[in-house]
Amino acid sequence: MIIRFLKGWAIAVLAVGAFFGSAAASAETVLRIGMTASDIPLTAGQPDNGFEGYRFTGYTIYDALINWDLSSADKASDIRPGLATEWSVSENDPTVWTIELRQGVKFHDGSDFDADAVIWNLDKIFDENSPQYAPDQAAQVRGRITSLESYRKVDDDTVEITTKEPDSFFPYQLTYVLYSSPAHWEALGGDWNAFSGKPSGTGPFKAVNLVPRERLELVPNPDYWDQDRIPKTDRIVLMPIPEASARTSALLSGQVDWIEAPAPDAIPRMEAQGFSIVTNPYPHIWSWHLSRVPDSPWNDIRVRKAANLAVDREGMKVLLRDLMEPAKGHVLPSSPWFGQPSFDLHYDPDEAKRLMEEAGYSKDNPLKVTIKISPSGSGQMQPLPMNEFMQETLKEVGFDVAFEVMEWESLLSHWRAGAGDQINKGIDGLNVSYATVDPFSAFVRFMQSSQIPPNGLNWGHFSDPKLDELMTRARATFDETKRNEILAEVHTYAVDEALFVWVAHDVNPRAMSPNVQGFVQAQNWFQDLTPIRME
């Protein structure tokens, strides 16, 4: 598998190298990025490959009604107007949202963005009987916008969306629906595969020269509606390089200018050669999701707490050369949602052994668990050495951990299916990292019983009436201060119940050439590529 990939990567390097020969002649500025993905994420509108897909083929080519503000490195990102200029919930009915659309916006093909385009794109995801319904795109986003009940056009510049229940988190869900050109899709004969090769969104970049598993080139959209975000680089080349050492070699040899998640042991060498290692803490958690189906060993809180106490997070931080923050729960202690958990996540193997013995297990009579993991992927950091490190520390207290390793996008498919699905039979947990940037993404979609697949991403089929009540109350609270107080209760309860095995918060490391200038590392999984210039 690795040999096949490296061969494909070598072909990509040769192809990109030939391109750069002509680029240099015209003095074109080019930024080459080595992604962790094993393929170019979907380009038709809703990207796959997790949030790395959103980062590179989502928010570059497309916009949402509500976008993320990625302009600051000093504070956690929040939302701002995108293709919508305003949104408001009805005072009389808190399930009804009115969305005012930005006027004068054009898709890359020159067609108009308006209310009809919004309805067409929502049908693309939610109406299985619509001609434009795209199952692969729907699979990427339905679990992120579970509140939506119905939608309608009010006039050319206004749409109305109704949620299933009052949901103050709903504007955050709208950030994940991206808008493709209906006119362009029709001009291509209603063929999403053809559309992927020649995508048309409203975003700051246009996509050109897509070669699956090799590269995608992005060029500026000079007519972008936000003139402050016209890209400063003439061309960006995205290259999938899922293996960390291969990414690092590509950077050191000058084949790329920027890599995601550099190999930690190569950082001194990169720094010695003048490359920058850019980091910034952001709302993110690297954890094991635990199965809570009947007969799961994780239904015993003693086992869940023992696993959390058996993880040597400080030792892992040394392994990763400080490129992580040890987790104390689902969110960072600085978060207004952290609360006051009584269960402290720290390394205490003696207490972990005691809890395991109380539950009937020991090093001589270990609890066997199987965890699905990936070798790379968006936000997965360095998943193989990290999971192997955990495997050893858990072994010392009475766990016998086996891994099922699969490619990142396949792992996401198994994640969306849920622990009760046949494809996860015999699986006790899986390792998927994710953003905790908003309340829905942080808590609701993983902890509320209404989000059990196929309705959401509560993979483990976890159900707790107390948490359900707290999250329902938080969703119905539109006052931010009061809502944060409820969310702090949610997090306190989740940690005290040890609902996950929490390990690390990523610091979003990327390594780049000194020629890369103007980049602002936002406290977010997503990043804005438009200010970057190459010198």
Short mmCIF file of C-alpha atoms in Angstrom, two decimals:
data_model
loop_
_atom_site.label_atom_id
_atom_site.label_comp_id
_atom_site.label_asym_id
_atom_site.label_seq_id
_atom_site.Cartn_x
_atom_site.Cartn_y
_atom_site.Cartn_z
CA MET A 1 0.00 0.00 0.00
CA ILE A 2 2.78 2.41 0.94
CA ILE A 3 4.78 1.44 -2.16
CA ARG A 4 1.81 2.17 -4.41
CA PHE A 5 1.33 5.53 -2.73
CA LEU A 6 4.98 6.55 -2.99
CA LYS A 7 4.95 5.67 -6.66
CA GLY A 8 1.90 7.88 -7.16
CA TRP A 9 3.53 10.64 -5.13
CA ALA A 10 6.67 10.45 -7.27
CA ILE A 11 4.55 10.85 -10.40
CA ALA A 12 2.85 13.85 -8.80
CA VAL A 13 6.21 15.41 -7.96
CA LEU A 14 7.42 15.00 -11.56
CA ALA A 15 4.21 16.47 -12.92
CA VAL A 16 4.29 19.39 -10.53
CA GLY A 17 8.01 19.87 -11.22
CA ALA A 18 7.31 20.18 -14.93
CA PHE A 19 4.60 22.71 -14.15
CA PHE A 20 6.98 24.79 -12.05
CA GLY A 21 9.43 25.07 -14.90
CA SER A 22 6.87 27.00 -16.93
CA ALA A 23 5.65 28.86 -13.83
CA ALA A 24 9.11 30.18 -13.09
CA ALA A 25 9.39 31.51 -16.61
CA SER A 26 6.30 33.66 -16.08
CA ALA A 27 7.31 34.68 -12.51
CA GLU A 28 4.13 33.14 -11.16
CA THR A 29 4.07 32.72 -7.38
CA VAL A 30 3.18 29.16 -6.36
CA LEU A 31 2.55 27.59 -2.97
CA ARG A 32 2.85 23.77 -2.84
CA ILE A 33 1.14 22.05 0.11
CA GLY A 34 1.61 18.46 1.29
CA MET A 35 -1.67 17.28 2.85
CA THR A 36 -2.15 14.33 5.21
CA ALA A 37 -5.01 13.00 3.06
CA SER A 38 -4.34 10.04 0.75
CA ASP A 39 -6.38 11.57 -2.06
CA ILE A 40 -7.67 14.96 -3.15
CA PRO A 41 -10.82 15.62 -1.08
CA LEU A 42 -14.11 15.80 -2.98
CA THR A 43 -14.40 19.02 -5.00
CA ALA A 44 -18.09 19.04 -5.98
CA GLY A 45 -19.29 21.01 -2.95
CA GLN A 46 -19.24 18.93 0.23
CA PRO A 47 -15.67 17.65 0.75
CA ASP A 48 -14.71 14.35 2.30
CA ASN A 49 -11.51 13.60 4.28
CA GLY A 50 -12.87 15.27 7.39
CA PHE A 51 -12.03 18.86 8.17
CA GLU A 52 -8.85 18.74 6.10
CA GLY A 53 -11.21 18.47 3.15
CA TYR A 54 -13.09 21.56 4.33
CA ARG A 55 -9.77 23.36 4.84
CA PHE A 56 -8.41 22.72 1.34
CA THR A 57 -11.27 22.03 -1.10
CA GLY A 58 -14.20 23.35 0.94
CA TYR A 59 -13.65 26.88 2.17
CA THR A 60 -11.26 27.65 -0.69
CA ILE A 61 -13.62 26.91 -3.60
CA TYR A 62 -16.90 27.46 -1.78
CA ASP A 63 -18.70 29.54 0.82
CA ALA A 64 -21.34 28.74 3.40
CA LEU A 65 -24.21 31.02 4.35
CA ILE A 66 -22.25 31.63 7.55
CA ASN A 67 -18.44 31.49 7.38
CA TRP A 68 -15.73 31.18 10.02
CA ASP A 69 -13.69 34.25 10.95
CA LEU A 70 -10.13 32.96 10.59
CA SER A 71 -8.36 36.31 10.75
CA SER A 72 -6.99 36.12 14.32
CA ALA A 73 -4.34 33.96 15.97
CA ASP A 74 -5.08 35.34 19.44
CA LYS A 75 -8.58 34.03 20.14
CA ALA A 76 -10.74 31.05 19.24
CA SER A 77 -12.54 31.59 15.95
CA ASP A 78 -16.20 32.46 15.78
CA ILE A 79 -18.67 32.85 12.92
CA ARG A 80 -19.28 35.80 10.62
CA PRO A 81 -21.50 36.59 7.60
CA GLY A 82 -20.78 34.63 4.45
CA LEU A 83 -23.32 34.21 1.66
CA ALA A 84 -25.84 35.41 4.25
CA THR A 85 -25.53 38.93 5.61
CA GLU A 86 -27.95 38.43 8.51
CA TRP A 87 -29.77 35.62 10.31
CA SER A 88 -32.37 35.83 13.05
CA VAL A 89 -34.71 33.55 14.94
CA SER A 90 -38.41 34.40 15.28
CA GLU A 91 -39.46 35.80 18.66
CA ASN A 92 -42.83 34.06 18.29
CA ASP A 93 -41.47 30.70 17.13
CA PRO A 94 -37.83 29.90 18.08
CA THR A 95 -37.73 27.13 15.48
CA VAL A 96 -38.02 29.56 12.53
CA TRP A 97 -34.89 31.26 11.19
CA THR A 98 -34.88 34.02 8.57
CA ILE A 99 -31.72 34.19 6.43
CA GLU A 100 -30.98 37.36 4.46
CA LEU A 101 -28.76 36.62 1.45
CA ARG A 102 -25.84 38.61 0.11
CA GLN A 103 -26.77 40.30 -3.18
CA GLY A 104 -24.64 40.47 -6.31
CA VAL A 105 -22.63 37.28 -5.66
CA LYS A 106 -21.61 35.23 -8.70
CA PHE A 107 -20.57 31.60 -8.99
CA HIS A 108 -17.27 30.93 -10.76
CA ASP A 109 -19.16 30.14 -13.98
CA GLY A 110 -20.77 33.60 -13.91
CA SER A 111 -24.25 32.52 -12.82
CA ASP A 112 -26.09 34.23 -9.96
CA PHE A 113 -26.21 33.14 -6.35
CA ASP A 114 -29.73 33.69 -4.96
CA ALA A 115 -32.48 32.03 -2.93
CA ASP A 116 -33.17 29.51 -5.71
CA ALA A 117 -29.53 28.39 -5.51
CA VAL A 118 -29.85 27.96 -1.74
CA ILE A 119 -32.95 25.78 -2.06
CA TRP A 120 -31.33 23.78 -4.90
CA ASN A 121 -28.26 23.06 -2.75
CA LEU A 122 -30.30 22.09 0.29
CA ASP A 123 -32.26 19.69 -1.95
CA LYS A 124 -28.90 18.34 -3.17
CA ILE A 125 -28.28 17.16 0.41
CA PHE A 126 -31.71 16.54 1.95
CA ASP A 127 -34.13 15.63 -0.85
CA GLU A 128 -33.38 12.14 -2.12
CA ASN A 129 -35.95 12.60 -4.90
CA SER A 130 -34.37 15.72 -6.34
CA PRO A 131 -32.48 15.32 -9.66
CA GLN A 132 -29.37 16.91 -8.11
CA TYR A 133 -29.33 14.72 -4.99
CA ALA A 134 -25.71 13.70 -4.32
CA PRO A 135 -25.43 10.77 -1.86
CA ASP A 136 -21.68 11.15 -1.39
CA GLN A 137 -22.06 14.83 -0.53
CA ALA A 138 -25.08 14.19 1.71
CA ALA A 139 -23.08 11.61 3.66
CA GLN A 140 -20.44 14.22 4.52
CA VAL A 141 -22.78 16.86 5.95
CA ARG A 142 -26.08 15.42 7.18
CA GLY A 143 -24.55 14.50 10.53
CA ARG A 144 -23.48 18.14 10.97
CA ILE A 145 -26.88 19.76 10.39
CA THR A 146 -29.30 17.47 12.17
CA SER A 147 -31.67 20.20 13.38
CA LEU A 148 -32.98 21.13 9.94
CA GLU A 149 -36.66 20.29 9.46
CA SER A 150 -37.74 22.29 6.37
CA TYR A 151 -36.81 25.28 4.22
CA ARG A 152 -38.49 27.59 1.75
CA LYS A 153 -37.80 30.59 -0.46
CA VAL A 154 -39.35 33.83 0.79
CA ASP A 155 -38.06 35.99 -2.07
CA ASP A 156 -34.94 36.15 -4.25
CA ASP A 157 -32.83 37.42 -1.34
CA THR A 158 -34.41 35.63 1.61
CA VAL A 159 -34.91 32.05 2.73
CA GLU A 160 -36.63 30.66 5.81
CA ILE A 161 -35.39 27.55 7.60
CA THR A 162 -37.32 25.70 10.29
CA THR A 163 -35.59 23.49 12.85
CA LYS A 164 -37.03 20.41 14.52
CA GLU A 165 -36.84 22.09 17.94
CA PRO A 166 -35.50 25.35 19.32
CA ASP A 167 -31.76 25.25 18.63
CA SER A 168 -29.49 28.16 19.50
CA PHE A 169 -26.57 26.22 17.98
CA PHE A 170 -28.13 26.18 14.51
CA PRO A 171 -26.06 29.02 12.95
CA TYR A 172 -22.93 26.94 13.58
CA GLN A 173 -24.46 24.03 11.70
CA LEU A 174 -24.97 26.27 8.67
CA THR A 175 -21.19 26.71 8.35
CA TYR A 176 -20.89 23.18 6.96
CA VAL A 177 -23.27 23.43 4.00
CA LEU A 178 -21.36 24.73 0.97
CA TYR A 179 -22.99 26.06 -2.20
CA SER A 180 -22.38 24.71 -5.72
CA SER A 181 -23.59 26.32 -8.95
CA PRO A 182 -26.90 24.86 -10.20
CA ALA A 183 -26.40 26.41 -13.65
CA HIS A 184 -22.95 24.86 -14.02
CA TRP A 185 -24.24 21.43 -12.94
CA GLU A 186 -26.98 21.64 -15.57
CA ALA A 187 -24.51 22.80 -18.25
CA LEU A 188 -22.46 19.67 -17.52
CA GLY A 189 -25.46 17.43 -18.11
CA GLY A 190 -26.35 16.98 -14.45
CA ASP A 191 -23.20 14.92 -13.88
CA TRP A 192 -21.55 15.35 -10.48
CA ASN A 193 -18.42 13.52 -11.67
CA ALA A 194 -18.01 16.05 -14.46
CA PHE A 195 -18.71 18.84 -11.97
CA SER A 196 -15.93 17.54 -9.70
CA GLY A 197 -13.45 17.96 -12.55
CA LYS A 198 -14.62 21.51 -13.20
CA PRO A 199 -16.13 22.76 -9.93
CA SER A 200 -17.97 26.06 -9.59
CA GLY A 201 -18.57 27.69 -6.22
CA THR A 202 -18.49 31.26 -4.97
CA GLY A 203 -15.24 31.00 -2.98
CA PRO A 204 -11.98 32.97 -3.18
CA PHE A 205 -10.25 30.28 -5.24
CA LYS A 206 -11.12 28.50 -8.48
CA ALA A 207 -10.10 24.86 -8.90
CA VAL A 208 -8.16 23.83 -12.00
CA ASN A 209 -6.10 20.80 -13.11
CA LEU A 210 -7.45 18.08 -10.85
CA VAL A 211 -5.49 14.80 -11.01
CA PRO A 212 -6.91 12.29 -8.50
CA ARG A 213 -4.39 11.10 -5.87
CA GLU A 214 -1.77 13.47 -7.32
CA ARG A 215 -2.68 17.16 -7.19
CA LEU A 216 -5.27 19.91 -7.38
CA GLU A 217 -4.38 23.45 -8.38
CA LEU A 218 -6.20 26.51 -7.04
CA VAL A 219 -6.05 29.94 -8.64
CA PRO A 220 -7.50 33.25 -7.39
CA ASN A 221 -11.08 34.24 -8.08
CA PRO A 222 -10.54 37.93 -8.95
CA ASP A 223 -14.30 38.58 -8.74
CA TYR A 224 -14.71 37.25 -5.21
CA TRP A 225 -17.41 39.16 -3.33
CA ASP A 226 -15.08 39.93 -0.38
CA GLN A 227 -12.39 42.06 -2.00
CA ASP A 228 -10.31 41.99 1.20
CA ARG A 229 -9.85 38.25 0.70
CA ILE A 230 -8.67 38.10 -2.90
CA PRO A 231 -5.79 35.54 -2.75
CA LYS A 232 -2.26 36.98 -2.70
CA THR A 233 -0.66 33.89 -4.29
CA ASP A 234 -1.02 33.15 -8.00
CA ARG A 235 -1.44 29.41 -7.59
CA ILE A 236 -1.72 26.81 -4.83
CA VAL A 237 -0.93 23.16 -5.55
CA LEU A 238 -2.41 20.60 -3.16
CA MET A 239 -0.64 17.23 -3.02
CA PRO A 240 -1.82 14.20 -0.98
CA ILE A 241 1.11 12.77 1.03
CA PRO A 242 -0.40 10.73 3.88
CA GLU A 243 2.85 9.35 5.34
CA ALA A 244 4.55 11.77 7.73
CA SER A 245 8.13 10.90 6.76
CA ALA A 246 7.30 11.28 3.07
CA ARG A 247 5.78 14.71 3.74
CA THR A 248 8.86 15.72 5.69
CA SER A 249 11.21 14.51 2.93
CA ALA A 250 9.19 16.43 0.36
CA LEU A 251 9.61 19.64 2.37
CA LEU A 252 13.31 19.15 3.07
CA SER A 253 14.04 18.38 -0.59
CA GLY A 254 12.17 21.45 -1.84
CA GLN A 255 9.34 19.56 -3.54
CA VAL A 256 6.73 21.34 -1.40
CA ASP A 257 6.68 24.59 0.58
CA TRP A 258 4.28 23.61 3.37
CA ILE A 259 3.30 20.36 5.07
CA GLU A 260 0.58 19.47 7.52
CA ALA A 261 1.49 17.50 10.68
CA PRO A 262 5.29 17.20 10.25
CA ALA A 263 7.07 14.17 11.67
CA PRO A 264 8.04 15.21 15.25
CA ASP A 265 11.47 13.56 15.18
CA ALA A 266 12.42 15.59 12.09
CA ILE A 267 11.57 18.98 13.60
CA PRO A 268 15.12 19.82 14.82
CA ARG A 269 16.46 19.13 11.36
CA MET A 270 13.75 21.24 9.71
CA GLU A 271 14.38 24.14 12.08
CA ALA A 272 18.14 23.87 11.53
CA GLN A 273 17.55 24.25 7.80
CA GLY A 274 15.46 27.39 8.25
CA PHE A 275 11.95 25.96 8.04
CA SER A 276 9.28 27.38 10.35
CA ILE A 277 7.22 25.16 12.65
CA VAL A 278 3.95 27.02 13.17
CA THR A 279 1.65 25.98 16.02
CA ASN A 280 -1.34 27.35 17.91
CA PRO A 281 -3.69 25.62 20.35
CA TYR A 282 -7.24 25.32 19.07
CA PRO A 283 -10.51 23.63 20.01
CA HIS A 284 -9.74 20.00 19.12
CA ILE A 285 -9.69 16.65 20.91
CA TRP A 286 -7.86 13.41 20.04
CA SER A 287 -9.68 10.60 21.80
CA TRP A 288 -11.00 7.09 21.68
CA HIS A 289 -14.76 6.85 21.11
CA LEU A 290 -16.13 4.02 23.24
CA SER A 291 -18.83 1.56 22.28
CA ARG A 292 -21.77 1.57 24.70
CA VAL A 293 -23.85 -1.12 23.01
CA PRO A 294 -25.05 -3.99 25.25
CA ASP A 295 -22.20 -6.17 26.56
CA SER A 296 -19.54 -3.55 25.78
CA PRO A 297 -16.75 -3.64 28.40
CA TRP A 298 -16.85 0.16 28.44
CA ASN A 299 -20.27 0.10 30.12
CA ASP A 300 -18.34 -0.32 33.38
CA ILE A 301 -17.25 3.12 34.61
CA ARG A 302 -14.32 1.54 36.44
CA VAL A 303 -12.90 0.36 33.11
CA ARG A 304 -13.44 3.75 31.50
CA LYS A 305 -11.74 5.57 34.35
CA ALA A 306 -8.89 3.05 34.45
CA ALA A 307 -8.16 3.60 30.76
CA ASN A 308 -8.05 7.36 31.26
CA LEU A 309 -5.70 6.99 34.24
CA ALA A 310 -3.44 4.59 32.32
CA VAL A 311 -2.61 7.10 29.58
CA ASP A 312 0.77 8.77 30.13
CA ARG A 313 -0.08 12.06 28.41
CA GLU A 314 3.12 13.80 29.51
CA GLY A 315 5.12 10.90 28.08
CA MET A 316 3.20 11.23 24.82
CA LYS A 317 3.96 14.95 24.79
CA VAL A 318 7.67 14.08 24.92
CA LEU A 319 7.12 11.58 22.08
CA LEU A 320 5.52 14.33 20.00
CA ARG A 321 8.19 16.92 20.94
CA ASP A 322 5.64 19.12 22.72
CA LEU A 323 3.26 19.23 19.72
CA MET A 324 0.18 18.58 21.89
CA GLU A 325 -1.57 19.69 25.04
CA PRO A 326 -2.48 16.88 27.50
CA ALA A 327 -6.26 16.54 27.67
CA LYS A 328 -8.19 17.16 30.87
CA GLY A 329 -11.48 16.47 29.14
CA HIS A 330 -13.34 17.16 25.95
CA VAL A 331 -12.42 20.86 25.84
CA LEU A 332 -9.44 22.88 27.05
CA PRO A 333 -9.51 24.07 30.69
CA SER A 334 -9.58 27.64 29.34
CA SER A 335 -12.95 27.00 27.69
CA PRO A 336 -16.05 28.58 29.30
CA TRP A 337 -17.61 25.12 28.97
CA PHE A 338 -14.99 23.24 31.02
CA GLY A 339 -16.84 23.39 34.35
CA GLN A 340 -15.51 21.73 37.50
CA PRO A 341 -15.07 17.98 36.96
CA SER A 342 -14.13 15.96 40.04
CA PHE A 343 -12.42 13.24 37.97
CA ASP A 344 -8.93 14.50 37.16
CA LEU A 345 -7.33 13.04 34.04
CA HIS A 346 -3.74 12.26 34.96
CA TYR A 347 -1.32 9.36 34.83
CA ASP A 348 -1.95 7.08 37.81
CA PRO A 349 -1.20 3.44 36.87
CA ASP A 350 -1.61 2.21 40.45
CA GLU A 351 -5.16 3.54 40.66
CA ALA A 352 -5.85 2.23 37.16
CA LYS A 353 -4.69 -1.25 38.22
CA ARG A 354 -6.88 -1.10 41.33
CA LEU A 355 -9.94 -0.18 39.28
CA MET A 356 -9.24 -2.93 36.74
CA GLU A 357 -8.81 -5.52 39.48
CA GLU A 358 -12.07 -4.37 41.03
CA ALA A 359 -13.71 -4.88 37.63
CA GLY A 360 -12.20 -8.38 37.37
CA TYR A 361 -9.15 -7.79 35.17
CA SER A 362 -5.39 -7.72 35.62
CA LYS A 363 -2.17 -7.95 33.64
CA ASP A 364 -2.45 -11.76 33.88
CA ASN A 365 -6.16 -11.69 33.02
CA PRO A 366 -6.41 -8.72 30.65
CA LEU A 367 -9.46 -7.12 29.13
CA LYS A 368 -9.23 -7.54 25.36
CA VAL A 369 -10.47 -4.59 23.31
CA THR A 370 -10.22 -3.85 19.59
CA ILE A 371 -9.91 -0.25 18.40
CA LYS A 372 -10.21 0.98 14.82
CA ILE A 373 -7.55 3.54 13.90
CA SER A 374 -6.06 5.24 10.82
CA PRO A 375 -2.43 5.73 9.71
CA SER A 376 -3.05 9.43 8.97
CA GLY A 377 -5.86 11.91 8.41
CA SER A 378 -7.22 15.33 9.20
CA GLY A 379 -6.46 16.22 12.82
CA GLN A 380 -5.25 12.69 13.54
CA MET A 381 -1.79 14.05 14.41
CA GLN A 382 0.56 11.00 14.43
CA PRO A 383 -2.01 8.25 14.98
CA LEU A 384 0.17 5.14 14.64
CA PRO A 385 2.89 6.02 17.19
CA MET A 386 0.33 7.66 19.49
CA ASN A 387 -1.93 4.60 19.54
CA GLU A 388 1.02 2.23 19.94
CA PHE A 389 2.21 4.31 22.90
CA MET A 390 -1.24 3.98 24.49
CA GLN A 391 -1.28 0.26 23.75
CA GLU A 392 1.86 -0.20 25.87
CA THR A 393 0.75 1.93 28.83
CA LEU A 394 -2.70 0.31 28.93
CA LYS A 395 -1.09 -3.14 28.83
CA GLU A 396 0.59 -2.42 32.15
CA VAL A 397 -2.73 -2.03 33.96
CA GLY A 398 -4.67 -4.94 32.47
CA PHE A 399 -5.74 -4.07 28.92
CA ASP A 400 -4.91 -6.12 25.84
CA VAL A 401 -5.45 -3.66 22.98
CA ALA A 402 -5.59 -4.76 19.34
CA PHE A 403 -5.88 -2.37 16.40
CA GLU A 404 -7.73 -2.54 13.12
CA VAL A 405 -5.95 -0.07 10.83
CA MET A 406 -7.74 1.46 7.86
CA GLU A 407 -7.45 4.46 5.56
CA TRP A 408 -8.84 7.68 7.03
CA GLU A 409 -11.89 8.08 4.81
CA SER A 410 -12.85 4.43 5.39
CA LEU A 411 -12.56 4.98 9.13
CA LEU A 412 -14.92 7.96 8.84
CA SER A 413 -17.46 5.74 7.06
CA HIS A 414 -17.28 3.24 9.93
CA TRP A 415 -17.61 6.14 12.38
CA ARG A 416 -20.75 7.45 10.71
CA ALA A 417 -22.28 3.93 10.73
CA GLY A 418 -22.18 3.65 14.53
CA ALA A 419 -21.10 0.94 16.93
CA GLY A 420 -24.32 -1.02 16.37
CA ASP A 421 -23.75 -1.45 12.64
CA GLN A 422 -22.59 -4.82 11.28
CA ILE A 423 -19.36 -3.30 9.92
CA ASN A 424 -18.36 -2.48 13.51
CA LYS A 425 -19.20 -5.88 14.98
CA GLY A 426 -16.54 -6.88 17.49
CA ILE A 427 -15.14 -3.33 17.64
CA ASP A 428 -14.95 -1.72 21.08
CA GLY A 429 -13.86 1.76 20.06
CA LEU A 430 -12.33 3.93 17.40
CA ASN A 431 -9.90 6.82 17.26
CA VAL A 432 -11.33 9.84 15.45
CA SER A 433 -10.27 13.37 16.35
CA TYR A 434 -12.54 16.34 15.79
CA ALA A 435 -13.13 20.02 16.43
CA THR A 436 -14.84 21.25 19.58
CA VAL A 437 -15.18 24.77 18.22
CA ASP A 438 -18.94 25.11 18.76
CA PRO A 439 -21.40 23.51 21.21
CA PHE A 440 -23.06 21.25 18.64
CA SER A 441 -19.74 19.91 17.31
CA ALA A 442 -18.28 19.54 20.79
CA PHE A 443 -21.12 17.85 22.65
CA VAL A 444 -24.49 17.32 21.02
CA ARG A 445 -23.55 15.21 18.02
CA PHE A 446 -21.52 12.75 20.14
CA MET A 447 -23.41 12.64 23.45
CA GLN A 448 -27.14 13.21 22.85
CA SER A 449 -29.18 10.05 22.34
CA SER A 450 -31.08 11.65 19.44
CA GLN A 451 -27.76 11.66 17.53
CA ILE A 452 -27.31 7.87 17.46
CA PRO A 453 -26.65 6.82 13.82
CA PRO A 454 -28.11 7.19 11.29
CA ASN A 455 -29.37 10.46 12.84
CA GLY A 456 -25.98 11.77 13.92
CA LEU A 457 -22.47 10.87 15.08
CA ASN A 458 -23.09 9.39 18.53
CA TRP A 459 -20.97 6.42 17.42
CA GLY A 460 -21.05 4.53 20.69
CA HIS A 461 -24.89 4.61 21.03
CA PHE A 462 -24.43 6.39 24.36
CA SER A 463 -27.66 7.42 26.09
CA ASP A 464 -28.10 9.26 29.37
CA PRO A 465 -31.34 11.06 30.38
CA LYS A 466 -29.47 13.65 32.44
CA LEU A 467 -27.16 14.65 29.58
CA ASP A 468 -30.08 14.63 27.14
CA GLU A 469 -31.97 17.06 29.37
CA LEU A 470 -28.95 19.35 29.82
CA MET A 471 -28.20 19.52 26.10
CA THR A 472 -31.84 20.09 25.18
CA ARG A 473 -31.92 22.94 27.68
CA ALA A 474 -28.70 24.41 26.30
CA ARG A 475 -30.00 24.25 22.72
CA ALA A 476 -33.15 26.12 23.77
CA THR A 477 -31.17 28.85 25.58
CA PHE A 478 -30.36 31.81 23.35
CA ASP A 479 -28.62 33.86 26.07
CA GLU A 480 -24.90 33.00 25.63
CA THR A 481 -23.92 33.44 29.29
CA LYS A 482 -26.70 31.20 30.56
CA ARG A 483 -26.03 28.70 27.78
CA ASN A 484 -22.33 28.50 28.73
CA GLU A 485 -23.29 27.72 32.32
CA ILE A 486 -25.38 24.75 31.13
CA LEU A 487 -22.62 23.57 28.82
CA ALA A 488 -20.20 23.64 31.76
CA GLU A 489 -22.59 21.24 33.51
CA VAL A 490 -22.58 19.03 30.41
CA HIS A 491 -18.79 18.85 30.32
CA THR A 492 -18.46 18.31 34.08
CA TYR A 493 -20.84 15.36 33.90
CA ALA A 494 -19.17 13.91 30.78
CA VAL A 495 -15.71 13.96 32.39
CA ASP A 496 -16.91 12.58 35.71
CA GLU A 497 -18.56 9.72 33.79
CA ALA A 498 -15.36 9.21 31.70
CA LEU A 499 -17.42 8.98 28.51
CA PHE A 500 -14.34 8.91 26.27
CA VAL A 501 -10.65 8.11 26.62
CA TRP A 502 -9.34 11.66 26.21
CA VAL A 503 -5.70 11.97 25.25
CA ALA A 504 -4.51 15.16 23.55
CA HIS A 505 -5.44 18.54 22.19
CA ASP A 506 -3.62 19.24 18.94
CA VAL A 507 -1.63 22.45 18.44
CA ASN A 508 -2.19 22.29 14.68
CA PRO A 509 1.51 22.01 13.68
CA ARG A 510 2.58 22.70 10.14
CA ALA A 511 6.06 23.21 8.73
CA MET A 512 6.77 25.68 5.98
CA SER A 513 9.48 27.27 3.94
CA PRO A 514 10.68 30.77 4.94
CA ASN A 515 9.33 31.90 1.55
CA VAL A 516 5.78 31.49 2.90
CA GLN A 517 4.69 34.88 4.24
CA GLY A 518 1.46 36.41 5.56
CA PHE A 519 -0.09 33.27 7.03
CA VAL A 520 -2.14 33.73 10.21
CA GLN A 521 -2.55 30.48 12.15
CA ALA A 522 -6.12 30.76 13.43
CA GLN A 523 -7.24 28.93 16.55
CA ASN A 524 -9.35 26.69 14.38
CA TRP A 525 -9.19 23.47 12.40
CA PHE A 526 -9.79 25.59 9.30
CA GLN A 527 -7.30 28.14 7.99
CA ASP A 528 -7.51 31.07 5.57
CA LEU A 529 -5.13 30.65 2.63
CA THR A 530 -6.00 33.97 0.99
CA PRO A 531 -3.48 36.24 2.82
CA ILE A 532 -0.50 34.01 2.00
CA ARG A 533 2.13 35.38 -0.35
CA MET A 534 5.28 33.69 -1.63
CA GLU A 535 8.56 35.58 -1.57
#
